[in-house]
Tab-separated table of C-alpha atoms in Angstrom:
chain	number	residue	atom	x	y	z
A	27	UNK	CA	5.658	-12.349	13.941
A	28	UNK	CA	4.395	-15.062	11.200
A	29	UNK	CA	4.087	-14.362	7.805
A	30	UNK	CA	1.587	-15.689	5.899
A	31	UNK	CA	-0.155	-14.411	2.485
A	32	UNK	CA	-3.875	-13.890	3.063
A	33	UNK	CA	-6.648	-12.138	1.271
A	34	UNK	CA	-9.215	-9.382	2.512
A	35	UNK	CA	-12.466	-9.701	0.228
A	36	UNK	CA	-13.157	-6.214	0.511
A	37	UNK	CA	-9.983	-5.342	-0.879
A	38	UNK	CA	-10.276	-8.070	-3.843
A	39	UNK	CA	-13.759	-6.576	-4.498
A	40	UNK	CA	-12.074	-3.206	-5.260
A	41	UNK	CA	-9.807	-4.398	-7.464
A	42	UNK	CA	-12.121	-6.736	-9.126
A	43	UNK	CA	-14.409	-3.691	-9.413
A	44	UNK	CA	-11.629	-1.315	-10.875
A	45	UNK	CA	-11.274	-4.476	-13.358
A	46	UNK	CA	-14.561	-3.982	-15.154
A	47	UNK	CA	-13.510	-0.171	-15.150
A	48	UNK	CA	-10.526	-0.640	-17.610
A	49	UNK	CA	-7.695	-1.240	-14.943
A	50	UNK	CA	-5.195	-2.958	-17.032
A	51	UNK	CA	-2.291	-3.238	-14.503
A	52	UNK	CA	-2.619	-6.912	-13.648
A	53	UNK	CA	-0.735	-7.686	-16.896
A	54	UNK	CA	2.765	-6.513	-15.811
A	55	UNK	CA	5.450	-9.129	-15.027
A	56	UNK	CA	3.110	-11.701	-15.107
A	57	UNK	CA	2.848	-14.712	-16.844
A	58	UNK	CA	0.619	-15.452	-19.926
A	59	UNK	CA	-1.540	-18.317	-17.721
A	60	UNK	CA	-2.222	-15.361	-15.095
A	61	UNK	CA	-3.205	-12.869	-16.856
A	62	UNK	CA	-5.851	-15.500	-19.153
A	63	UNK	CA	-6.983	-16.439	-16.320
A	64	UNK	CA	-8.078	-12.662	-14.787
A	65	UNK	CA	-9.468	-11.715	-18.131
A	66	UNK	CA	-11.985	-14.538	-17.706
A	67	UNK	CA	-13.695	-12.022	-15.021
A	68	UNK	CA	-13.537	-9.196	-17.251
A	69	UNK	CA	-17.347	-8.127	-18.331
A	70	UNK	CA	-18.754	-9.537	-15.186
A	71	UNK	CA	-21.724	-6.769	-15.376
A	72	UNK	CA	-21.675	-3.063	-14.711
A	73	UNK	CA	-20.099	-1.374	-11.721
A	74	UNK	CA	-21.013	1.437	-9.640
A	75	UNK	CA	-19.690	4.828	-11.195
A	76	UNK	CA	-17.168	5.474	-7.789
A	77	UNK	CA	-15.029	2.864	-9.478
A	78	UNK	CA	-14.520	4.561	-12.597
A	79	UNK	CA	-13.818	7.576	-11.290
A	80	UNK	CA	-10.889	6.668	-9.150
A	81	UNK	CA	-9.096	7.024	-12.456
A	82	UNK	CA	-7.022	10.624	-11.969
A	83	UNK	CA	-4.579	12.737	-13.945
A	84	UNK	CA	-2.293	13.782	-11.239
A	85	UNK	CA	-0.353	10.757	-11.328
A	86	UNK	CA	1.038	9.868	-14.824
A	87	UNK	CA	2.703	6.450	-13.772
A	88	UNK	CA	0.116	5.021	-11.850
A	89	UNK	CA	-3.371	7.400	-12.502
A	90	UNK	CA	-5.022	5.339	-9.779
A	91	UNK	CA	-3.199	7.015	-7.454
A	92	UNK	CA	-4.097	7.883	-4.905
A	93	UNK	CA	-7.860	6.822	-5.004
A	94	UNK	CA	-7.265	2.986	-5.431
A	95	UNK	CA	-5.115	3.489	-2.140
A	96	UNK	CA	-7.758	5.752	-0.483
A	97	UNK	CA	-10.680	2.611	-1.373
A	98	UNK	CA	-8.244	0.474	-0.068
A	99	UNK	CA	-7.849	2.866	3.171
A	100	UNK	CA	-11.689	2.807	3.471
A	101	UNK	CA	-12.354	-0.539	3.732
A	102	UNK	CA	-11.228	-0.405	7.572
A	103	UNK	CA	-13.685	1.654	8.159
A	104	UNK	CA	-17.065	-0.415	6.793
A	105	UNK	CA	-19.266	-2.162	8.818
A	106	UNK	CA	-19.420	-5.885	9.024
A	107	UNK	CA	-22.002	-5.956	6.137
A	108	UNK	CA	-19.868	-3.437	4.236
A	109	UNK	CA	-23.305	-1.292	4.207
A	110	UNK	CA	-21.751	1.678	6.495
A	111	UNK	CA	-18.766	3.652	7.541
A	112	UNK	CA	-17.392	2.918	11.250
A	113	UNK	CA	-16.013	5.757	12.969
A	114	UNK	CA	-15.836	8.360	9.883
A	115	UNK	CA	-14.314	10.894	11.704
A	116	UNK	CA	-10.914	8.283	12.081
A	117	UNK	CA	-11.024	7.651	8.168
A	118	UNK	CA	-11.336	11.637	7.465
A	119	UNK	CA	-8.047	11.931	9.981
A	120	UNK	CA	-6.441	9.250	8.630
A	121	UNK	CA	-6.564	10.776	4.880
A	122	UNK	CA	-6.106	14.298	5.955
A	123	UNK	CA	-3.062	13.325	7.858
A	124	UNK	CA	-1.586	11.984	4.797
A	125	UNK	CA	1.465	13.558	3.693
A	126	UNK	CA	1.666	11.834	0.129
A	127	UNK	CA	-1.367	12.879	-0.958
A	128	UNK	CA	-1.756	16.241	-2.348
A	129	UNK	CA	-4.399	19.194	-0.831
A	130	UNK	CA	-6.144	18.986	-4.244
A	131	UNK	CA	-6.632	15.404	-3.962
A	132	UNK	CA	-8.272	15.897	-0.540
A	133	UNK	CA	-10.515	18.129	-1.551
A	134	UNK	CA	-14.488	18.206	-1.077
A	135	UNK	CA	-14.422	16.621	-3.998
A	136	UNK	CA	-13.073	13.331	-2.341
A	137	UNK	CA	-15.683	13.399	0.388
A	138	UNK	CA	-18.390	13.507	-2.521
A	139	UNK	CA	-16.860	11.119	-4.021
A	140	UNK	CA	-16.333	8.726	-1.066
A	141	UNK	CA	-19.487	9.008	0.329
A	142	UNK	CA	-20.911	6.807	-2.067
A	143	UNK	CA	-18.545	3.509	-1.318
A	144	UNK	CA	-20.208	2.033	1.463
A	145	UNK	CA	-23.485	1.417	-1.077
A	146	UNK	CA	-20.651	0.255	-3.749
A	147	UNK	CA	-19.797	-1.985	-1.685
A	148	UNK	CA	-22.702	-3.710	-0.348
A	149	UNK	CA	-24.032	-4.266	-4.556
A	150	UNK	CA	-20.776	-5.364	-4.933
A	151	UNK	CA	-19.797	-7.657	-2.718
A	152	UNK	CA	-23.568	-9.367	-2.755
A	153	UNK	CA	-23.083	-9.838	-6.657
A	154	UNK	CA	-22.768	-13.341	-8.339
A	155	UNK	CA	-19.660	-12.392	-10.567
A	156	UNK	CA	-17.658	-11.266	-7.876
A	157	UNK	CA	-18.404	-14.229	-5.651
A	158	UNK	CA	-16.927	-16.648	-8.879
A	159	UNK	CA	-14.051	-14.444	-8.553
A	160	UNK	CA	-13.763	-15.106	-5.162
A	161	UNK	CA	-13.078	-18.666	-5.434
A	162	UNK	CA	-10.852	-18.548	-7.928
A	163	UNK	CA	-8.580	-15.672	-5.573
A	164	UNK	CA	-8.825	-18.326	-2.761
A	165	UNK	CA	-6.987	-21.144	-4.865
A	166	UNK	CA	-4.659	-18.704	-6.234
A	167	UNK	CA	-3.647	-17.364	-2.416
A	168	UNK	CA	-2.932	-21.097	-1.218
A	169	UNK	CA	-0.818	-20.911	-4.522
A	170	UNK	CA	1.272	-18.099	-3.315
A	171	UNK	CA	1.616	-19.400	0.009
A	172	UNK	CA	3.339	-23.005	-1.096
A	173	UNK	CA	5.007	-20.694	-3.921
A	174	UNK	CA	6.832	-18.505	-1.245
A	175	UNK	CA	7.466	-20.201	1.771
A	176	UNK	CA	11.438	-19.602	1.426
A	177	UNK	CA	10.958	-16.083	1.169
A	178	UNK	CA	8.423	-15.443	3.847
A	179	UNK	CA	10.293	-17.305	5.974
A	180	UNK	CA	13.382	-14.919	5.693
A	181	UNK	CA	11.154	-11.618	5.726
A	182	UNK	CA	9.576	-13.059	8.909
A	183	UNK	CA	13.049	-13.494	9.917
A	184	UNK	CA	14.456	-9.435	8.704
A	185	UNK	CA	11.375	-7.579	9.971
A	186	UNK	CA	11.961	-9.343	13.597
A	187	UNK	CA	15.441	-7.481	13.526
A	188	UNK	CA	14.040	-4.299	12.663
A	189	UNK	CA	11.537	-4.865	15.114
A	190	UNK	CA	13.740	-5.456	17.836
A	191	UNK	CA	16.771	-2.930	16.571
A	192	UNK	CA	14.491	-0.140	15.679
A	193	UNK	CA	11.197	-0.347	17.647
A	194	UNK	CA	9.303	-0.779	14.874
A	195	UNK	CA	5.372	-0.461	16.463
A	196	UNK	CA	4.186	-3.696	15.240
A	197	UNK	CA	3.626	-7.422	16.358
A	198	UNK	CA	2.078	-8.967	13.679
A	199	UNK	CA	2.632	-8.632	10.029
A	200	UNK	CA	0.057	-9.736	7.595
A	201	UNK	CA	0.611	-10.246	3.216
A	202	UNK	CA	-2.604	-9.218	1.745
A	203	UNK	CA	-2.122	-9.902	-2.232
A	204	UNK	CA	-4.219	-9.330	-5.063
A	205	UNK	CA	-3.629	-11.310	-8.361
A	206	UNK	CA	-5.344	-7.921	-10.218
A	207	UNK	CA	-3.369	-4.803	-8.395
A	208	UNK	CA	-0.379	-3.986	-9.977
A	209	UNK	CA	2.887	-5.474	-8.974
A	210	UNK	CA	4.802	-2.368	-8.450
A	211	UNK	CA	2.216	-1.411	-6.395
A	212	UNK	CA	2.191	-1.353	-3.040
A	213	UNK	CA	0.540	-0.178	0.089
A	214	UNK	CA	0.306	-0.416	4.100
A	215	UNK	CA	-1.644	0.046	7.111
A	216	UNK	CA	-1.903	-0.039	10.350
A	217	UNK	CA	-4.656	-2.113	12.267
A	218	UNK	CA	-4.320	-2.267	16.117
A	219	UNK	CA	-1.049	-3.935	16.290
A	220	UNK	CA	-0.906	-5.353	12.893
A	221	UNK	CA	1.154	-4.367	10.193
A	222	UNK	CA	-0.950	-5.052	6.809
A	223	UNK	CA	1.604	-5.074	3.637
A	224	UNK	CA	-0.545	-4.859	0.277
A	225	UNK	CA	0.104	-5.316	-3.076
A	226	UNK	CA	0.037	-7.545	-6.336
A	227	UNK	CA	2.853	-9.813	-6.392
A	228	UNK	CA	4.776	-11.414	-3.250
A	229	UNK	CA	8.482	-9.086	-3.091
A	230	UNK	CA	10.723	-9.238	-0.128
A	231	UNK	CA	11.617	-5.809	-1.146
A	232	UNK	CA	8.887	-4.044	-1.303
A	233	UNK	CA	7.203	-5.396	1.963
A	234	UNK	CA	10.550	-4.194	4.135
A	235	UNK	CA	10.187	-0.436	2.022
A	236	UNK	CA	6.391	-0.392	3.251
A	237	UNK	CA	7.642	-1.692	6.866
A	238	UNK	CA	10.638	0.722	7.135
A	239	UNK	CA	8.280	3.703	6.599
A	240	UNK	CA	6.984	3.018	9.700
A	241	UNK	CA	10.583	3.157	11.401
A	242	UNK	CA	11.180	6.124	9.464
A	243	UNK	CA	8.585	8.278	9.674
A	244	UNK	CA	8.306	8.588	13.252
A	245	UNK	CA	12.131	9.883	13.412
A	246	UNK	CA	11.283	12.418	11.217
A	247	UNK	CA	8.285	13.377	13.292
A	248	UNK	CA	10.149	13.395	16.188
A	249	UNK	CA	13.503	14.300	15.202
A	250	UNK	CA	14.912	17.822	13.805
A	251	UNK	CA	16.506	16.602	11.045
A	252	UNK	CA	17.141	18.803	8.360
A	253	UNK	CA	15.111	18.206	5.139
A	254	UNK	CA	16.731	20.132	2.330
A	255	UNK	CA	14.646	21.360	-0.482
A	256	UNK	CA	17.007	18.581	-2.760
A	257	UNK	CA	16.339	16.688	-5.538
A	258	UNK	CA	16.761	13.131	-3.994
A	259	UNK	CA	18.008	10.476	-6.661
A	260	UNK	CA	15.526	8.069	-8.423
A	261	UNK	CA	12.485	9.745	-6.343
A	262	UNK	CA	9.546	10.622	-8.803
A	263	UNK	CA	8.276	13.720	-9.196
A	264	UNK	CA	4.881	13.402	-7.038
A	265	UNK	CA	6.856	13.133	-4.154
A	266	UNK	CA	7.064	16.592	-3.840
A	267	UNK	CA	3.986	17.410	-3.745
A	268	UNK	CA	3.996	20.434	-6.007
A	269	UNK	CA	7.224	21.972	-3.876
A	270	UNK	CA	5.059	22.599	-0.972
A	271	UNK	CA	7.363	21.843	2.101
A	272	UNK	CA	5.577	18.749	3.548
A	273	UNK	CA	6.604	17.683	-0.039
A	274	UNK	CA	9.946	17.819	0.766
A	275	UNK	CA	9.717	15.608	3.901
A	276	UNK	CA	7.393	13.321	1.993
A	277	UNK	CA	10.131	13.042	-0.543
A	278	UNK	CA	12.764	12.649	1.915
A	279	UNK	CA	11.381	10.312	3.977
A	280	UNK	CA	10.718	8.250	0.657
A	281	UNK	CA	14.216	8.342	-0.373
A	282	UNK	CA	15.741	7.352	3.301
A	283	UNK	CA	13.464	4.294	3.135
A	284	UNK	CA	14.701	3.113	-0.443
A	285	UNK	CA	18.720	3.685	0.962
A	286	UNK	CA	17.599	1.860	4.731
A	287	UNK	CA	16.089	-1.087	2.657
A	288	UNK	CA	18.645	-1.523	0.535
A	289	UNK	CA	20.646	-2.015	3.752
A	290	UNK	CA	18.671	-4.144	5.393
A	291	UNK	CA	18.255	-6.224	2.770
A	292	UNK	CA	22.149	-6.797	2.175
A	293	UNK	CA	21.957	-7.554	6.533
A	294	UNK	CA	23.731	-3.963	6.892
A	295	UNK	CA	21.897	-2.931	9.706
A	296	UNK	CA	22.803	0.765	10.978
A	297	UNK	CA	22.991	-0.019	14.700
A	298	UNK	CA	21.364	3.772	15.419
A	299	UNK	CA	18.203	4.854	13.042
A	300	UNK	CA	17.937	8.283	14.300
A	301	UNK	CA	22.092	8.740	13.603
A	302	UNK	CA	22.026	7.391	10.402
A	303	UNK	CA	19.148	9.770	9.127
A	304	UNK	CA	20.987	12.120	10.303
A	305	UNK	CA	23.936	11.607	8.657
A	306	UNK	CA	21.601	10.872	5.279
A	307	UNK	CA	20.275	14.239	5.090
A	308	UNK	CA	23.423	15.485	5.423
A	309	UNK	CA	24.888	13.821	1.705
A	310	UNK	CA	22.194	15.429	-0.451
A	311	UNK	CA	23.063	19.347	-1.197
């Protein structure tokens, strides 16, 4: 497992797209030199409408949730030209599977909605502002890379032990940053045996909380554990998916990964996963 911070263009096009459309997130915790230099690609012509409308009011702290995540999602499922969806069917399973997402934001209304990105794409990706961009995003990911050598050498180093301890599924890790997606936003995937951490800034943290869910999650799948119907401390609100009892799990599952990574990261490694989630859901009345 080597980590390395890389780029997907297809993934930078969303965000530069989402740019144009008012996203203002790139400004947190950054410095004044960053942020000058991603309002230099602000105006760069007008976008297709998807991008607008990924904008939603279900999720007051972050209101491009979950659509940004869901483009993001997509994007494994274009064509080499970016002109078509691959394998549709996977992407609808993929969503519809997703247990953080709300019914109501799976709706036919998504499907509409999504049916249009493939099209987005292809103007997108072809058009001169975004290619500008480009070039710039390459310099500032061989930036990131001499910037944080220390620390990807020591998450290369923790996710091997949770790799070996836990059977975590994955071989291969890959840092896909995006100087316009927010920092506290973050995001995973799973491509063949690749792990795919995404997000705005470079955190140790916040790639072992995305690579823990995928320890996590599958104990919970597989285990009967007891999910209470708790309040879980410092877990937001849309975790429970409006009280439905998925939401519950979802919220769960999202607490047991901050408390594991908070362990990990201090090199307290419980020695059994499925025995200390156990004993977790057993502390919350």
């Amino acid at each position: 497992m080597v980590c390395k911070i890389e780029r997907i263009p297809a993934i930078s096009a969303i965000y530069f797209a989402l740019l144009q459309c008012g996203y203002d997130y790139y400004s947190f915790e950054r410095d004044a030199a960053h942020i000058a230099a991603v309002e230099r690609f602000i105006g760069a012509g007008k976008m297709p409408s998807i991008f607008s409308e990924a904008r939603r009011a279900s999720c007051e702290v972050y209101p491009f949730w979950p659509r940004a995540a869901i483009l993001e999602t997509a994007t494994f499922f274009l064509n080499a030209s970016s002109d078509r969806f691959v394998d549709y069917d996977s992407l609808v399973k993929r969503i519809e599977s997703a247990k953080n997402i709300t019914p109501e934001e799976k709706g036919a209304s998504l499907w509409k909605w999504l049916n249009g990105f493939p099209t987005a794409m292809k103007e997108l990706m072809n058009s001169n502002g975004f290619r500008r961009y480009l070039e710039w995003e390459k310099e500032w990911i061989a930036e990131q890379n001499m910037t944080h050598c220390g620390e990807l050498d020591l998450l290369e180093e923790t996710l091997q032990i949770c790799r070996e301890r836990y059977r975590a599924p994955f071989r291969d890790l890959r840092i896909v940053l995006n100087p316009i997606k927010c920092v506290y936003s973050s995001d995973h995937y799973a491509l063949d045996d690749a792990f795919i951490f995404t997000s705005g800034a470079m955190r140790i943290d916040s790639a072992v909380h995305e690579y823990l869910h995928t320890v996590v999650h599958p104990v919970l799948e597989r285990e009967a554990i007891t999910v209470r119907k708790a309040k879980y401390p410092g877990i937001d609100e849309s975790y429970y998916l409006d009280g439905a009892e998925s939401g519950y799990q979802n919220a769960f599952e999202e607490y047991a990964v901050r408390m594991l990574t908070q362990l990990v990261l201090r090199r307290e490694y419980p020695p059994d996963i499925v025995s200390y989630m156990r004993d977790l859901s057993e502390t919350v009345s």
